[in-house]
XYZ file of C-alpha atoms in Angstrom:
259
model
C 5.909 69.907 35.090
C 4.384 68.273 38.092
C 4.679 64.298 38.457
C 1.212 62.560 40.017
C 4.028 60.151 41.744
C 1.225 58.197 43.169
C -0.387 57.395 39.732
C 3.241 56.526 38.433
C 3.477 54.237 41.215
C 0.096 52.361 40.883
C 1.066 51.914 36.875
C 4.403 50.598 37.613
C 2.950 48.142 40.059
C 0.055 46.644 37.807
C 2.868 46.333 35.147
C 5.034 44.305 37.273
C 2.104 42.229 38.324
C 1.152 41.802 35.223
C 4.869 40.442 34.020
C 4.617 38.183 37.320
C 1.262 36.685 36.244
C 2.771 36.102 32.725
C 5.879 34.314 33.726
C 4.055 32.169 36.157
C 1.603 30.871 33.905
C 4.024 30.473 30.962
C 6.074 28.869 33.744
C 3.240 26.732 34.940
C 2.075 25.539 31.108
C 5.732 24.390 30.293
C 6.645 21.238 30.625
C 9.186 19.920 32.927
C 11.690 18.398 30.598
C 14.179 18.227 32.957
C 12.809 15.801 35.439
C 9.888 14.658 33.304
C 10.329 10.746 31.927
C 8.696 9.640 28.887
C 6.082 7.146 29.980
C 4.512 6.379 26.993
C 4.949 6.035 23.235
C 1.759 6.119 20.832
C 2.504 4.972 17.271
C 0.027 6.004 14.463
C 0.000 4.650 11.504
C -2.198 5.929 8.897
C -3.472 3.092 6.622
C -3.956 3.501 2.450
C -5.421 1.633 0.138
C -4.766 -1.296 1.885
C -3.253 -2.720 5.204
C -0.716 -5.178 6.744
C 2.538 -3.021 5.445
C 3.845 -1.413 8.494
C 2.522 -1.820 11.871
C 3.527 -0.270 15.335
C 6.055 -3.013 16.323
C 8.122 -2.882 13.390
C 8.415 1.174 13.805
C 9.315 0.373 17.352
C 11.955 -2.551 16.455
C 13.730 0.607 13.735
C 13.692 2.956 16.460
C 14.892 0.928 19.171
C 17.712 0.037 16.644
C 19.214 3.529 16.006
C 18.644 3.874 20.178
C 16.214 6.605 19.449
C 13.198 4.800 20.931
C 12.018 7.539 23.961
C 10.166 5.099 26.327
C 12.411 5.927 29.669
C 13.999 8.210 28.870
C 13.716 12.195 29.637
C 12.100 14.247 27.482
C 14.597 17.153 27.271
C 16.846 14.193 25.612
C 14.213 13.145 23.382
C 15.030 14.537 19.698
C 11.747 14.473 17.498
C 13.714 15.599 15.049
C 16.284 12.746 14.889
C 13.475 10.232 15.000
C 11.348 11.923 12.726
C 14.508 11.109 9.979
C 15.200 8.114 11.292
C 11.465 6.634 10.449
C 11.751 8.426 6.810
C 14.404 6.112 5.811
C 12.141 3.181 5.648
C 11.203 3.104 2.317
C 7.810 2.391 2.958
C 7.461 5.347 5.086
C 6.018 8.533 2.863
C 5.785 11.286 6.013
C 6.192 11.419 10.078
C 5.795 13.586 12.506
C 6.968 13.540 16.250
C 5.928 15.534 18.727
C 6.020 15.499 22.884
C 2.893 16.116 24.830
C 3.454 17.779 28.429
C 2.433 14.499 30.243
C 5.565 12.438 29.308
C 3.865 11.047 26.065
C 6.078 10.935 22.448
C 3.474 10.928 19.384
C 4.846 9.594 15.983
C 2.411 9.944 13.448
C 2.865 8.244 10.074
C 1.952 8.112 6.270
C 2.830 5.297 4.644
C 3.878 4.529 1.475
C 1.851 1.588 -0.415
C 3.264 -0.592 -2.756
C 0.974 -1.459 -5.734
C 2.896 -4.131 -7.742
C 5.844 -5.819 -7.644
C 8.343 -6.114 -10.304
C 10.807 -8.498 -11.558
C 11.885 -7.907 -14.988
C 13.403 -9.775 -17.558
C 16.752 -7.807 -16.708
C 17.028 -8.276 -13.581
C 15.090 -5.725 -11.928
C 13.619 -5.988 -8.682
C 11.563 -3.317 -6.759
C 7.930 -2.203 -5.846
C 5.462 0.752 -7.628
C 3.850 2.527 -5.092
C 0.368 4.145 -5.811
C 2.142 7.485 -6.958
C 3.926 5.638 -9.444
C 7.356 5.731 -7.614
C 9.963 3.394 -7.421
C 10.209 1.611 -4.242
C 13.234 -1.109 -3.218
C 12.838 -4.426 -2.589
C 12.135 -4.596 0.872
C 11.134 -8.089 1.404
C 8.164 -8.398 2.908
C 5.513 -10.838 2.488
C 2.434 -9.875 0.616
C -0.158 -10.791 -1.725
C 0.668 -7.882 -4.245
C 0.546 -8.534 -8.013
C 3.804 -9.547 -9.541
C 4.721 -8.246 -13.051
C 7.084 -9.831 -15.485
C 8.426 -10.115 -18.176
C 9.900 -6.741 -20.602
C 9.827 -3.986 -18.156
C 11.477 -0.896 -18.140
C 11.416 1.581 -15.189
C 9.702 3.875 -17.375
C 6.794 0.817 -18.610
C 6.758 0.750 -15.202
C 6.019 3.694 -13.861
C 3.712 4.750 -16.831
C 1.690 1.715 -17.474
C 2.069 -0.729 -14.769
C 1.098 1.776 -12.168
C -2.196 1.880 -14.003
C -2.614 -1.617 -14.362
C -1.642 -2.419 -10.696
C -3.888 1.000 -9.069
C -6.979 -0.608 -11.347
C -6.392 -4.289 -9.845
C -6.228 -2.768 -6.194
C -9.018 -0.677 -6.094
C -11.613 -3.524 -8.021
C -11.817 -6.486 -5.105
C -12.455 -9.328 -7.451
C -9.358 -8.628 -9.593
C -6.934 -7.810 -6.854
C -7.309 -11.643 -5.327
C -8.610 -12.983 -8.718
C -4.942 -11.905 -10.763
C -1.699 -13.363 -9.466
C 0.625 -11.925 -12.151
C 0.844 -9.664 -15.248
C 3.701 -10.711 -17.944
C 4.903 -8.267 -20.272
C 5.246 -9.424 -23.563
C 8.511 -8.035 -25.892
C 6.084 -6.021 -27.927
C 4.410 -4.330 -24.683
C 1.515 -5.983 -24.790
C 0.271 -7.671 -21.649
C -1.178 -11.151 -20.602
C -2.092 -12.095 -17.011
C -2.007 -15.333 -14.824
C -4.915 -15.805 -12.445
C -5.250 -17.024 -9.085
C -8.445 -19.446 -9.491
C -8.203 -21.433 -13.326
C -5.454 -22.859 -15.350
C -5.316 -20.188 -18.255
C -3.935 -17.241 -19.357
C -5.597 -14.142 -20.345
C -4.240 -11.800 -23.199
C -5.168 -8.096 -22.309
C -3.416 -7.324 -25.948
C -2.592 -3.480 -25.136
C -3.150 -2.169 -21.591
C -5.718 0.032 -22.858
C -9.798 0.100 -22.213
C -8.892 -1.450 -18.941
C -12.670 -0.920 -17.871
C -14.529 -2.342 -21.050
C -11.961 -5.325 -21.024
C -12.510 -6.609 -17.655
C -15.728 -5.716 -17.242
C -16.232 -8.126 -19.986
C -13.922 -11.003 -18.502
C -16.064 -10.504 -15.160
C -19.182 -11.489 -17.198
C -17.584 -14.103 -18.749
C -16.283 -15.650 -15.663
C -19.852 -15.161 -14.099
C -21.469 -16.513 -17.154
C -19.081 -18.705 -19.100
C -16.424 -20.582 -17.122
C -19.379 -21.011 -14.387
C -21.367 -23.071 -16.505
C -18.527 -24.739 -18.827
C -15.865 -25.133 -16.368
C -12.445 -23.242 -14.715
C -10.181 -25.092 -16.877
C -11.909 -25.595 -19.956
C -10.067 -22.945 -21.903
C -5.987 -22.813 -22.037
C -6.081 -19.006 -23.351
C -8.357 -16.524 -23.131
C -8.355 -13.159 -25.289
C -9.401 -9.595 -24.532
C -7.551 -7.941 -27.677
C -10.770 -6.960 -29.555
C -13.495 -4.861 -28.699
C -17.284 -6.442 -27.482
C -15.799 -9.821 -28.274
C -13.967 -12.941 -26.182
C -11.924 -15.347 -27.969
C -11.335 -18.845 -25.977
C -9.030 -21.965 -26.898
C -10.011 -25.156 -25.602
C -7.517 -27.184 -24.125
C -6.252 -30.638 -25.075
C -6.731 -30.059 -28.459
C -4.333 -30.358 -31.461
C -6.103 -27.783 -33.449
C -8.481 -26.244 -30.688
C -11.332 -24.497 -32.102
C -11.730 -20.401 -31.761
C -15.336 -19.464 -29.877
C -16.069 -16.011 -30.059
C -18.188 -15.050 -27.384
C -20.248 -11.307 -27.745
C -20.243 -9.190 -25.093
């Protein structure tokens, strides 16, 4: 068997010019880690249904209190990983992701988690519903979410109040129209509103549509032209029908408005 040594030495060189090429470029593409700073941080923060929850300075203030926040430092010491579970023990933090770019730049992306309603039971209870229906802790932050009272389980509140507070949030009048909902002992449900001095009595939390579609026509209708504070209590209970008490009355008359 005769060898074409030439040949053989023309394949062996492309090969190990072609292994050159490769290592420099991969070589080239990688970043520097070991003398490469971090020069810049870029928090994202991925707003839900509504905004004002987290922003990028609080994210910053958590990281730079476990020492994890990378502005400075050098990137091969800069553990996405650690900061990644760092951020997911806020509690109104739902996912994040860190990542390092090769020009010194550390990316946190973020989900958050958005409370719905707050709660403060009857026994004590005190937490936040998120719009999954999951229980969130206290974490005391100012807000203009709906507070709900009265006879709440976690389980009411999970199953029903979630509905109740997802409806309020996604309708703009009622979100800055209803400052609480109290949970009466037999489950049924009145509400406090921001603007008039009465209550409203939902009766079950069911028909949540018809109901306040109803109340909306009746404020737009009814209070507009008789008055805010005219009525002490106003009831939803029955279908295609509103039933009002007058205030400053000893035996206040029922009106039964149709609509």
């Amino acid at each position: 068997m005769t060898f074409n040594w030439k040949k053989i030495a023309i394949i062996t060189t492309d090969v190990i010019l072609a292994v050159y090429l490769l290592l420099a470029v991969t070589a080239f593409n990688r970043p520097d880690e070991q003398g490469n700073v971090c020069s810049e941080v870029s928090i994202n923060i991925q707003d839900g249904l509504s905004k004002g929850f987290l922003n990028a300075n609080e994210i910053k203030s958590q990281l730079q209190r476990a020492k994890l926040y990378p502005l400075g430092d050098f990137m091969v010491q800069v553990d996405t990983r650690r900061i990644e579970e760092a951020l997911l023990q806020n509690p109104l933090v739902e996912k994040a992701q860190c990542y390092k770019t090769q020009t010194g730049r550390v990316n946190i992306e973020l989900v958050q988690r958005m409370p719905i309603i707050r709660v403060k039971a009857n026994n004590g209870d005190d937490y936040y519903i998120d719009e999954h229906s999951n229980i969130m802790p206290n974490v005391h932050y100012v807000s203009n979410l709906v507070v709900a009272t009265g006879y709440i389980t976690k389980q009411y509140a999970q199953k029903t109040l979630s509905q109740i507070g997802n409806y309020l949030i996604h309708h703009p009048l009622w979100r800055s129209q209803v400052e609480q909902v109290n949970v009466l002992s037999d489950g049924t449900i009145e509400l406090v509103p921001r603007v008039g001095d009465h209550i409203i009595y939902l009766g079950k939390p069911t028909d949540l549509d018809k109901k306040f579609d109803r109340l909306e026509k009746f404020y737009r209708y009814g209070l507009s032209q008789a008055g805010w504070n005219k009525y002490s209590y106003i009831s939803l209970e029955f279908n295609n029908q509103i039933i009002c008490k007058k205030r400053k009355m000893s035996r206040p008359p029922v009106v039964s408005d149709q609509l």
